[in-house]
CSV table of N, CA, C and O in Angstrom, one decimal:
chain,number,residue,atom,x,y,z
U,2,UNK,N,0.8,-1.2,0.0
U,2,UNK,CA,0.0,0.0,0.0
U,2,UNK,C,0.9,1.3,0.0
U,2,UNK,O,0.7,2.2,-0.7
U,3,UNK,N,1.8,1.1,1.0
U,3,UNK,CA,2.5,2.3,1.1
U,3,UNK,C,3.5,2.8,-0.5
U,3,UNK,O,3.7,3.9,-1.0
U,4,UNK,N,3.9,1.4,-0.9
U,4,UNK,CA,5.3,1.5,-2.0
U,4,UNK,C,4.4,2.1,-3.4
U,4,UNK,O,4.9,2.9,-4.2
U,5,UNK,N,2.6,1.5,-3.5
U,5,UNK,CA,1.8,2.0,-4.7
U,5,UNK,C,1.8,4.0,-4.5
U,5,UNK,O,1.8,4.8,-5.4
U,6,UNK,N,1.7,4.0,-2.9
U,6,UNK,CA,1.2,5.3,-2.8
U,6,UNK,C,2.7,6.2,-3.1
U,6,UNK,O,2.5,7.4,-3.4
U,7,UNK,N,3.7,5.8,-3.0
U,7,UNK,CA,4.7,6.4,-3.2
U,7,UNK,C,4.8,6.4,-4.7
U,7,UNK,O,5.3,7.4,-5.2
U,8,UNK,N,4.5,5.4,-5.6
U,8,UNK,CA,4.9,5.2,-6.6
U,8,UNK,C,4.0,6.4,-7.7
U,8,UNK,O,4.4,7.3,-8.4
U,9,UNK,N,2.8,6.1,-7.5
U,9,UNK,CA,1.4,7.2,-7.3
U,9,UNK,C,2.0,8.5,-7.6
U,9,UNK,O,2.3,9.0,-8.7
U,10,UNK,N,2.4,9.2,-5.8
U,10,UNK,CA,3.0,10.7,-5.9
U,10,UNK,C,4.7,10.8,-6.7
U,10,UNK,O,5.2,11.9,-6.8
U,11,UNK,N,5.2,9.9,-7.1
U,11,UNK,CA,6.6,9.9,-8.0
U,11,UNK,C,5.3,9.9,-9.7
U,11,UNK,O,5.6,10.5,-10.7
U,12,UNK,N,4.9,9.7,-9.7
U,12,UNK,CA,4.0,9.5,-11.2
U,12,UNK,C,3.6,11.0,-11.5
U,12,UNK,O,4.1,11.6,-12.5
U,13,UNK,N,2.9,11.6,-10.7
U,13,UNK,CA,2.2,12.6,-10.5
U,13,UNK,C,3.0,13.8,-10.2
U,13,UNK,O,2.4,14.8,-10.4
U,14,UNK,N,4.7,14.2,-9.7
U,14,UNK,CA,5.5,14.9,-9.7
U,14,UNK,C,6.1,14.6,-11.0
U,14,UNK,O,6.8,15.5,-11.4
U,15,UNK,N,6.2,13.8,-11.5
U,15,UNK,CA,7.4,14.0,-12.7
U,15,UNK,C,6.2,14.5,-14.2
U,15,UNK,O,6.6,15.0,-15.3
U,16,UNK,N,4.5,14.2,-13.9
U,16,UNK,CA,4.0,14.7,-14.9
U,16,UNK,C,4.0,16.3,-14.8
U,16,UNK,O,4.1,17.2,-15.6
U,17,UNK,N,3.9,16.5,-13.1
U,17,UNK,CA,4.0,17.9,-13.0
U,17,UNK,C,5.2,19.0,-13.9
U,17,UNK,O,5.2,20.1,-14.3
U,18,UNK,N,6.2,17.8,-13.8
U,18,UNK,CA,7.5,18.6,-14.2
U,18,UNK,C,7.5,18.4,-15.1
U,18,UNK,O,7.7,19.5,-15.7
U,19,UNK,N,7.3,17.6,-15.9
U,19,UNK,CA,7.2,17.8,-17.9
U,19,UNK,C,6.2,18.5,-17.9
U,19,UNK,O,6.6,19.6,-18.2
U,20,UNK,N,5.2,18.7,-17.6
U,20,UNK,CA,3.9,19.9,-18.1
U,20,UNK,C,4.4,21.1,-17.7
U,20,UNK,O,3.9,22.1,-18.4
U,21,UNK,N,5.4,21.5,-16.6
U,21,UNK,CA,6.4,22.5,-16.3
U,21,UNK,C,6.8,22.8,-17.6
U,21,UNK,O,6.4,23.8,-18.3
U,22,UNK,N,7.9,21.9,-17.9
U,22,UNK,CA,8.5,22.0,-19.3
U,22,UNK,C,8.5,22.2,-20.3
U,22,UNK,O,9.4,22.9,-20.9
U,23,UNK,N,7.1,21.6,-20.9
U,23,UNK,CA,6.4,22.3,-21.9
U,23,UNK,C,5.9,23.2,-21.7
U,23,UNK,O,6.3,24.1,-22.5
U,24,UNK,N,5.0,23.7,-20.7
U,24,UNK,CA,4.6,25.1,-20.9
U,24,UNK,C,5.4,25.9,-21.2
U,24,UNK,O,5.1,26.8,-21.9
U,25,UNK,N,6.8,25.7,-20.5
U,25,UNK,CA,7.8,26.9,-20.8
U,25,UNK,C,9.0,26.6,-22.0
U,25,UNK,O,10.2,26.9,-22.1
U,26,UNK,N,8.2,25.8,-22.8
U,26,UNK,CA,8.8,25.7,-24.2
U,26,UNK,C,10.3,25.1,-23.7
U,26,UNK,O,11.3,25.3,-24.4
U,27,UNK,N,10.4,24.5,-22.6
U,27,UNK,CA,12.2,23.5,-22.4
U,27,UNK,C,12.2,22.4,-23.0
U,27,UNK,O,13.1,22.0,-23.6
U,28,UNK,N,11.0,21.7,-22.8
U,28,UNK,CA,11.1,20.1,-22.8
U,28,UNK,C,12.1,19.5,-24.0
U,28,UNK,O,12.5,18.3,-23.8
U,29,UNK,N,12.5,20.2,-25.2
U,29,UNK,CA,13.1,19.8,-25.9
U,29,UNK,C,14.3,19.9,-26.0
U,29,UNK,O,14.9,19.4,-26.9
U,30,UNK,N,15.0,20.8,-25.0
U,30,UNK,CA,16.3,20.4,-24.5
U,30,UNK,C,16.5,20.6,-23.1
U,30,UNK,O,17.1,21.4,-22.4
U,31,UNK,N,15.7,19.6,-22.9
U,31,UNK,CA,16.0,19.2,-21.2
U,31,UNK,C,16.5,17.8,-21.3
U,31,UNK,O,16.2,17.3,-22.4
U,32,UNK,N,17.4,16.7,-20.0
U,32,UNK,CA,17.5,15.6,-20.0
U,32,UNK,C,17.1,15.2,-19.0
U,32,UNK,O,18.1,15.1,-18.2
U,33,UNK,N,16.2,14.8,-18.5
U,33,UNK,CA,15.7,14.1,-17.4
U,33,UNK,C,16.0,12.4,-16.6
U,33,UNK,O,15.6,11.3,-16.9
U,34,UNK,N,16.6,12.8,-15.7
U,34,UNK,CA,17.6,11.3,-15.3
U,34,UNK,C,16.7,11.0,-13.9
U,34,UNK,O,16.7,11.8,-12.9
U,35,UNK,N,16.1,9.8,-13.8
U,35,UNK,CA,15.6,9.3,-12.6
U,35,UNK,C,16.7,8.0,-12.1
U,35,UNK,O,17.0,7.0,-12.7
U,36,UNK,N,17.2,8.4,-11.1
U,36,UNK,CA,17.9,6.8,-10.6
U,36,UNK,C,18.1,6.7,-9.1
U,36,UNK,O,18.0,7.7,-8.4
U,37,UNK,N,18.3,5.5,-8.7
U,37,UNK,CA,17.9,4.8,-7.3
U,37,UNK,C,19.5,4.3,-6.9
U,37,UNK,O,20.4,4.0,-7.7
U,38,UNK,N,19.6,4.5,-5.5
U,38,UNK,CA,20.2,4.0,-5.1
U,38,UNK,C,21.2,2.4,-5.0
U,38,UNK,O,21.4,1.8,-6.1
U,39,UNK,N,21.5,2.0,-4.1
U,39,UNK,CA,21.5,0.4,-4.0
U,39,UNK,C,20.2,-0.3,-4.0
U,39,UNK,O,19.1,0.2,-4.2
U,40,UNK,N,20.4,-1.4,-3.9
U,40,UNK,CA,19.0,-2.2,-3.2
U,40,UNK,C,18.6,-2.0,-2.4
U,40,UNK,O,19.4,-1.3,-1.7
U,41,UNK,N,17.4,-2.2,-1.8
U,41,UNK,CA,16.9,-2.3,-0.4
U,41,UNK,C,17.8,-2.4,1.0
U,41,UNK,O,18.9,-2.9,1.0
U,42,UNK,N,17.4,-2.2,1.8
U,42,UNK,CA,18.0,-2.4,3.1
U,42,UNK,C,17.4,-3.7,3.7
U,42,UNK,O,16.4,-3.4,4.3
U,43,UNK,N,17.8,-5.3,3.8
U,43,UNK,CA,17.4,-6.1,3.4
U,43,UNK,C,17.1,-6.6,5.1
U,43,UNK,O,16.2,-7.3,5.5
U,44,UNK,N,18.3,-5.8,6.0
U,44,UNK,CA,18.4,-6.7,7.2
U,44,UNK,C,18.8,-5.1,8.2
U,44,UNK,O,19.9,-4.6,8.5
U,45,UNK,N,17.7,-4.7,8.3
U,45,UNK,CA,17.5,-3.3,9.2
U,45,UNK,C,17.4,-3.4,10.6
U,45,UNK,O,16.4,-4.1,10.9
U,46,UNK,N,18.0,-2.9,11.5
U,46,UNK,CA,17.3,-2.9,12.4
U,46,UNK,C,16.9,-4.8,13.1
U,46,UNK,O,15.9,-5.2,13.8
U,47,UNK,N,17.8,-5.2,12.7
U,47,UNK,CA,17.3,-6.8,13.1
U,47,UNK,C,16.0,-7.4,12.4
U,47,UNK,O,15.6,-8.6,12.7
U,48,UNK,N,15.4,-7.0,11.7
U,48,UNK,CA,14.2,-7.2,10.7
U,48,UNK,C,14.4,-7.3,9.8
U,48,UNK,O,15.0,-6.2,9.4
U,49,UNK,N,14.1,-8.2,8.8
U,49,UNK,CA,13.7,-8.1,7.2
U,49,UNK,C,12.9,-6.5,7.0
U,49,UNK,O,12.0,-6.2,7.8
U,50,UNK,N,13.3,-5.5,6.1
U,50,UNK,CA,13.4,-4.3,6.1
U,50,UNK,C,12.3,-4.2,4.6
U,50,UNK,O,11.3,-3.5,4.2
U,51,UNK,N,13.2,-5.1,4.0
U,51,UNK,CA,12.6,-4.9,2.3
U,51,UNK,C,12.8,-6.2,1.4
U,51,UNK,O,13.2,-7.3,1.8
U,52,UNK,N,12.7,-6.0,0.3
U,52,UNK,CA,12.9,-7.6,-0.2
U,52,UNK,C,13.4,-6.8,-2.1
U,52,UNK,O,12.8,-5.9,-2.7
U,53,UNK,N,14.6,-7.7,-2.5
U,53,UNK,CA,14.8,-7.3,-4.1
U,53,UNK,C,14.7,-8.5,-4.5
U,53,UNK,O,15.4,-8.8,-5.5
U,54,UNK,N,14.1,-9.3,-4.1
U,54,UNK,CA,13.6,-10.6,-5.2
U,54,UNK,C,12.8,-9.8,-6.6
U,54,UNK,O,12.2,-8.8,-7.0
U,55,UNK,N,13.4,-11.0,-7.0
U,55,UNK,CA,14.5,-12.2,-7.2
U,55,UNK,C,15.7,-12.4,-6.8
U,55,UNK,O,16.2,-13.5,-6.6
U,56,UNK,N,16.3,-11.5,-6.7
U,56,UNK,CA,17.5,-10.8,-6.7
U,56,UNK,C,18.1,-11.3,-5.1
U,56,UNK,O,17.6,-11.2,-4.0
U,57,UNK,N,19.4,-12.0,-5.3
U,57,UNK,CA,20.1,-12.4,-3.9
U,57,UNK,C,20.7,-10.8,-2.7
U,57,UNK,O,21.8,-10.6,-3.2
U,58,UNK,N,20.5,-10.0,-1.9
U,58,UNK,CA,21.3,-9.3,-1.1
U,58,UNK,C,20.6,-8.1,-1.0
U,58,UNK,O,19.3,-8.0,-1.2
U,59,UNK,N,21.4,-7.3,-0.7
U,59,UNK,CA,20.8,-5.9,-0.7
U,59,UNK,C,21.8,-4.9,-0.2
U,59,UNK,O,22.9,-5.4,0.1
U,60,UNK,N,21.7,-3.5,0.1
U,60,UNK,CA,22.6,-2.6,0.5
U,60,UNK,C,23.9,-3.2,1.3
U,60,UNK,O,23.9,-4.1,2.1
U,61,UNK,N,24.9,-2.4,0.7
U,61,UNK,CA,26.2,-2.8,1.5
U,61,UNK,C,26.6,-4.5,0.9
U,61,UNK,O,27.7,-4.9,1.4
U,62,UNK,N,25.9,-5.2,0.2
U,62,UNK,CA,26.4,-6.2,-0.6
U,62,UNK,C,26.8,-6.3,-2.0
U,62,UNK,O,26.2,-5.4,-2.7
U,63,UNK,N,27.6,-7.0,-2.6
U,63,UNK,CA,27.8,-7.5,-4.1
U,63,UNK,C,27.2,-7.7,-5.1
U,63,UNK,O,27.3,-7.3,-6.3
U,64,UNK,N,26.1,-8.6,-4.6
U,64,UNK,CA,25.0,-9.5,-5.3
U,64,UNK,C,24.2,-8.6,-5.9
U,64,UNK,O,24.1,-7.6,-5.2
U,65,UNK,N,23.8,-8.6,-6.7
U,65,UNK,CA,22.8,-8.2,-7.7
U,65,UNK,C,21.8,-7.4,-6.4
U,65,UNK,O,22.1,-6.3,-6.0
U,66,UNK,N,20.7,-8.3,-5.9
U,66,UNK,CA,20.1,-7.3,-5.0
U,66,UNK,C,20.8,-6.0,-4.1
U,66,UNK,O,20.1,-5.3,-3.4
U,67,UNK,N,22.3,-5.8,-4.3
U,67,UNK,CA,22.9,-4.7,-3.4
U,67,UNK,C,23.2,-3.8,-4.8
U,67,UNK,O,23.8,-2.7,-4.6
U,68,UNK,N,23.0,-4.1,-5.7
U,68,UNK,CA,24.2,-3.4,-7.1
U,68,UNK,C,23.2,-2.7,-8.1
U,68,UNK,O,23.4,-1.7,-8.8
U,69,UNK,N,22.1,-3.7,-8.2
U,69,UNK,CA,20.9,-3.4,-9.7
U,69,UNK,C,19.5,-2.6,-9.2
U,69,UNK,O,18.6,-3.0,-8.5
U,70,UNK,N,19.9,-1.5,-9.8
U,70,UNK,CA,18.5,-0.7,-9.4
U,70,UNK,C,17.9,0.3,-10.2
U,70,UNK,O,18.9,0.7,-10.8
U,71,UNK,N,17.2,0.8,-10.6
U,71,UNK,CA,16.0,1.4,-11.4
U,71,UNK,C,17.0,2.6,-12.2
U,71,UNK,O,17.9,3.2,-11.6
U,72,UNK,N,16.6,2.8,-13.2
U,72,UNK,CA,16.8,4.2,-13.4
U,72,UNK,C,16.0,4.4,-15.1
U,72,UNK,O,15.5,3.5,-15.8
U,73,UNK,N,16.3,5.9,-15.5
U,73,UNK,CA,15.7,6.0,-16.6
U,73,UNK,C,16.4,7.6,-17.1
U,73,UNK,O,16.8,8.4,-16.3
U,74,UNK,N,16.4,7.7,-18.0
U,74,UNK,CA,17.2,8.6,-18.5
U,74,UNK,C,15.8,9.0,-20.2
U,74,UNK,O,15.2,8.1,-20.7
U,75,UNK,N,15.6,10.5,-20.5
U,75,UNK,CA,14.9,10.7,-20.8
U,75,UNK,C,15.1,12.0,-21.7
U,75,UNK,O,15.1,13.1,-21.2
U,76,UNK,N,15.2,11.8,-23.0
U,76,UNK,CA,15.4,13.0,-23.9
U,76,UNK,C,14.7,13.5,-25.1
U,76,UNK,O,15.2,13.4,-26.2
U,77,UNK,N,14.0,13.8,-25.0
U,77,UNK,CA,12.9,14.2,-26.3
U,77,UNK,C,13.3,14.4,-27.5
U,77,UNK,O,13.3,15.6,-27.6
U,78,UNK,N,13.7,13.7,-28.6
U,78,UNK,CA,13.9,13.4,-29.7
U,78,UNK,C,15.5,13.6,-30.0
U,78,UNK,O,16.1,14.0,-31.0
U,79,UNK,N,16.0,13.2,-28.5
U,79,UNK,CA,17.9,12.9,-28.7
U,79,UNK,C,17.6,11.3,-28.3
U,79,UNK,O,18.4,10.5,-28.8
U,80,UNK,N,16.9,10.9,-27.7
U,80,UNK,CA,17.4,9.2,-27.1
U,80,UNK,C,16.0,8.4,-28.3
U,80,UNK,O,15.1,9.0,-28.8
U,81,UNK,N,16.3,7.0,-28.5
U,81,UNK,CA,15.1,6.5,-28.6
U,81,UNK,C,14.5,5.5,-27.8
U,81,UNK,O,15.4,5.1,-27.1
U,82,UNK,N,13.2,4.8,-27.4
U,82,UNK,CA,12.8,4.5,-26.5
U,82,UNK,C,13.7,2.7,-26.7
U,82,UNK,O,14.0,2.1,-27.7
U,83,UNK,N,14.1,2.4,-25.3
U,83,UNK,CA,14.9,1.3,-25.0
U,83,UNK,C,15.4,0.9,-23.9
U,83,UNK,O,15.8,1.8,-23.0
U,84,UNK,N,15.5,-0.6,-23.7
U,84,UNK,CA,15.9,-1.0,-22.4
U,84,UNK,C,16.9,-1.7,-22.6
U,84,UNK,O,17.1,-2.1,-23.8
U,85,UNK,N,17.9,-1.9,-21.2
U,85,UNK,CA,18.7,-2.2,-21.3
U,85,UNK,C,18.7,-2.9,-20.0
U,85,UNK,O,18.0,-2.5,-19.1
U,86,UNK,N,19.7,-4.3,-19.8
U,86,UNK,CA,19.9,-5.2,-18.7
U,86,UNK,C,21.5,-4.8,-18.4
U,86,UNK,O,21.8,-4.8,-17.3
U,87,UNK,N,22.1,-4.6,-19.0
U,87,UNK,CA,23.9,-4.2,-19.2
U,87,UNK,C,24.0,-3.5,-17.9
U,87,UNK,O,23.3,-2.6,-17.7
U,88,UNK,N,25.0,-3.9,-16.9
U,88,UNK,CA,25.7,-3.3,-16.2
U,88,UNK,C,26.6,-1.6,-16.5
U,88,UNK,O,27.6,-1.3,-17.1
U,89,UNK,N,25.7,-1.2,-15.9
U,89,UNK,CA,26.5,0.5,-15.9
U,89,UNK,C,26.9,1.3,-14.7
U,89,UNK,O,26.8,0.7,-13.6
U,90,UNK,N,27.3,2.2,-14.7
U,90,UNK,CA,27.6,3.2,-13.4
U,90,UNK,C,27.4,4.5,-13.4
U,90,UNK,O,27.5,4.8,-14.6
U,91,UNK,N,27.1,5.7,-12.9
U,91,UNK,CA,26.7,6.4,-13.5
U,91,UNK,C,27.9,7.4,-13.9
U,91,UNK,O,27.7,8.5,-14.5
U,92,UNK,N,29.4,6.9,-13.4
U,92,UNK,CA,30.5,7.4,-14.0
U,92,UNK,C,30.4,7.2,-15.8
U,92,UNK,O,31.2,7.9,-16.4
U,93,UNK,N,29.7,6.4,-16.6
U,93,UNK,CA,29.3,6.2,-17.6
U,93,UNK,C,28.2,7.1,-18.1
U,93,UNK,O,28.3,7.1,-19.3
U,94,UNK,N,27.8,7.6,-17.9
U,94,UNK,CA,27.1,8.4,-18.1
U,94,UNK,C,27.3,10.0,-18.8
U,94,UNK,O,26.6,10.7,-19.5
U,95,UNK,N,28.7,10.0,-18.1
U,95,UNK,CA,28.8,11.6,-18.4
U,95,UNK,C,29.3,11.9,-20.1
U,95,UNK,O,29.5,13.0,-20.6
U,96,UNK,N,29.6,10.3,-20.7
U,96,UNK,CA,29.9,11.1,-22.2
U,96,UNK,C,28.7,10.9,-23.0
U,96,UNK,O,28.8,11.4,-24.1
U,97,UNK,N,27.1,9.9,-22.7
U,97,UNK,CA,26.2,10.1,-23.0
U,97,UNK,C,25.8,11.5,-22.2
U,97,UNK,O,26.5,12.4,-22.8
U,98,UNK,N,25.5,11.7,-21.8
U,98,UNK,CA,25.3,13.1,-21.8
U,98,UNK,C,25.8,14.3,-22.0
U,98,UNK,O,25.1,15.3,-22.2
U,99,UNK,N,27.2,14.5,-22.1
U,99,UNK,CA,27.9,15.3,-23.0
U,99,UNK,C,27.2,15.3,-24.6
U,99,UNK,O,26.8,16.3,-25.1
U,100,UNK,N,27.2,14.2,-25.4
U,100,UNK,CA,26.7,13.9,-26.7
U,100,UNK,C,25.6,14.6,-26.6
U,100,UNK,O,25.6,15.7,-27.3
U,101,UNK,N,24.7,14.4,-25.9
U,101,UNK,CA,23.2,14.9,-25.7
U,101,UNK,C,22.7,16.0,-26.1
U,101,UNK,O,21.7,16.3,-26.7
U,102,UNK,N,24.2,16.9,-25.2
U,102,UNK,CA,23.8,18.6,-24.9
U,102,UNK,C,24.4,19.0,-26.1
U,102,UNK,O,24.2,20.2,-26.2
U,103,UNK,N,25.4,18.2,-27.5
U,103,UNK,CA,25.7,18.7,-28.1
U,103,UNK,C,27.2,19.5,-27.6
U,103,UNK,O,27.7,20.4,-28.2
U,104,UNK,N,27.7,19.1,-26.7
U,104,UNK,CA,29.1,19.6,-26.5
U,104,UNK,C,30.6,19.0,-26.8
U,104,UNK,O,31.7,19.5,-26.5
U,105,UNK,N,30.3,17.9,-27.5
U,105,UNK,CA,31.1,17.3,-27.9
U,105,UNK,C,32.2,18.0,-29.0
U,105,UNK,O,31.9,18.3,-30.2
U,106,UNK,N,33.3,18.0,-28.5
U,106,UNK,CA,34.1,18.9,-29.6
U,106,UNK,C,35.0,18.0,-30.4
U,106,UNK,O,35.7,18.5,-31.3
Protein backbone atom coordinates (compact mmCIF):
# COMPACT_ATOMS: atom_id res chain seq x y z
CA UNK A 1 0.00 0.00 0.00
CA UNK A 2 2.50 2.32 1.08
CA UNK A 3 5.28 1.47 -1.96
CA UNK A 4 1.75 2.03 -4.67
CA UNK A 5 1.25 5.31 -2.82
CA UNK A 6 4.67 6.41 -3.25
CA UNK A 7 4.92 5.18 -6.61
CA UNK A 8 1.42 7.22 -7.28
CA UNK A 9 2.99 10.71 -5.90
CA UNK A 10 6.55 9.87 -8.01
CA UNK A 11 4.03 9.53 -11.24
CA UNK A 12 2.18 12.57 -10.51
CA UNK A 13 5.45 14.93 -9.74
CA UNK A 14 7.37 14.01 -12.74
CA UNK A 15 3.97 14.73 -14.86
CA UNK A 16 4.03 17.89 -13.01
CA UNK A 17 7.53 18.60 -14.16
CA UNK A 18 7.15 17.76 -17.94
CA UNK A 19 3.92 19.93 -18.12
CA UNK A 20 6.39 22.47 -16.29
CA UNK A 21 8.52 22.04 -19.34
CA UNK A 22 6.41 22.29 -21.89
CA UNK A 23 4.60 25.07 -20.90
CA UNK A 24 7.84 26.95 -20.85
CA UNK A 25 8.84 25.74 -24.19
CA UNK A 26 12.25 23.52 -22.45
CA UNK A 27 11.15 20.10 -22.77
CA UNK A 28 13.08 19.79 -25.93
CA UNK A 29 16.26 20.41 -24.47
CA UNK A 30 16.00 19.17 -21.18
CA UNK A 31 17.49 15.61 -20.04
CA UNK A 32 15.72 14.06 -17.44
CA UNK A 33 17.56 11.25 -15.33
CA UNK A 34 15.64 9.26 -12.57
CA UNK A 35 17.91 6.79 -10.58
CA UNK A 36 17.86 4.77 -7.33
CA UNK A 37 20.16 4.02 -5.11
CA UNK A 38 21.51 0.45 -4.00
CA UNK A 39 19.02 -2.23 -3.21
CA UNK A 40 16.90 -2.31 -0.42
CA UNK A 41 18.04 -2.43 3.06
CA UNK A 42 17.43 -6.09 3.40
CA UNK A 43 18.42 -6.70 7.24
CA UNK A 44 17.45 -3.34 9.18
CA UNK A 45 17.32 -2.90 12.41
CA UNK A 46 17.30 -6.83 13.11
CA UNK A 47 14.24 -7.22 10.66
CA UNK A 48 13.74 -8.07 7.25
CA UNK A 49 13.36 -4.30 6.09
CA UNK A 50 12.55 -4.86 2.29
CA UNK A 51 12.92 -7.62 -0.19
CA UNK A 52 14.80 -7.35 -4.05
CA UNK A 53 13.58 -10.61 -5.20
CA UNK A 54 14.52 -12.21 -7.25
CA UNK A 55 17.55 -10.77 -6.69
CA UNK A 56 20.12 -12.39 -3.87
CA UNK A 57 21.31 -9.34 -1.11
CA UNK A 58 20.81 -5.94 -0.71
CA UNK A 59 22.58 -2.57 0.45
CA UNK A 60 26.17 -2.83 1.46
CA UNK A 61 26.39 -6.22 -0.56
CA UNK A 62 27.78 -7.50 -4.10
CA UNK A 63 24.98 -9.52 -5.34
CA UNK A 64 22.79 -8.24 -7.69
CA UNK A 65 20.08 -7.25 -4.99
CA UNK A 66 22.86 -4.72 -3.38
CA UNK A 67 24.23 -3.39 -7.11
CA UNK A 68 20.95 -3.41 -9.73
CA UNK A 69 18.54 -0.71 -9.37
CA UNK A 70 16.05 1.35 -11.43
CA UNK A 71 16.83 4.22 -13.37
CA UNK A 72 15.73 6.03 -16.57
CA UNK A 73 17.24 8.64 -18.55
CA UNK A 74 14.87 10.68 -20.76
CA UNK A 75 15.43 13.00 -23.85
CA UNK A 76 12.90 14.16 -26.29
CA UNK A 77 13.95 13.42 -29.73
CA UNK A 78 17.94 12.86 -28.74
CA UNK A 79 17.42 9.23 -27.07
CA UNK A 80 15.10 6.53 -28.63
CA UNK A 81 12.78 4.46 -26.54
CA UNK A 82 14.86 1.30 -24.98
CA UNK A 83 15.86 -1.03 -22.38
CA UNK A 84 18.68 -2.20 -21.29
CA UNK A 85 19.95 -5.19 -18.74
CA UNK A 86 23.86 -4.17 -19.24
CA UNK A 87 25.74 -3.25 -16.17
CA UNK A 88 26.54 0.52 -15.94
CA UNK A 89 27.56 3.24 -13.45
CA UNK A 90 26.71 6.40 -13.51
CA UNK A 91 30.50 7.43 -14.03
CA UNK A 92 29.30 6.18 -17.61
CA UNK A 93 27.13 8.36 -18.07
CA UNK A 94 28.81 11.60 -18.44
CA UNK A 95 29.93 11.10 -22.23
CA UNK A 96 26.19 10.05 -23.00
CA UNK A 97 25.28 13.13 -21.79
CA UNK A 98 27.86 15.27 -23.02
CA UNK A 99 26.67 13.92 -26.72
CA UNK A 100 23.24 14.85 -25.69
CA UNK A 101 23.78 18.60 -24.91
CA UNK A 102 25.73 18.74 -28.15
CA UNK A 103 29.06 19.56 -26.54
CA UNK A 104 31.08 17.28 -27.94
CA UNK A 105 34.08 18.90 -29.59
Amino acid sequence: KVFAAMVSSMDEGIGNITKALENAGLADNTIIVFSSDNGGNVNCCGKVSSSNYPYRGGKRALYEGGVRSPSFIWARNRLSPSKSNAMSHVTDWLPTFWSLASLQG
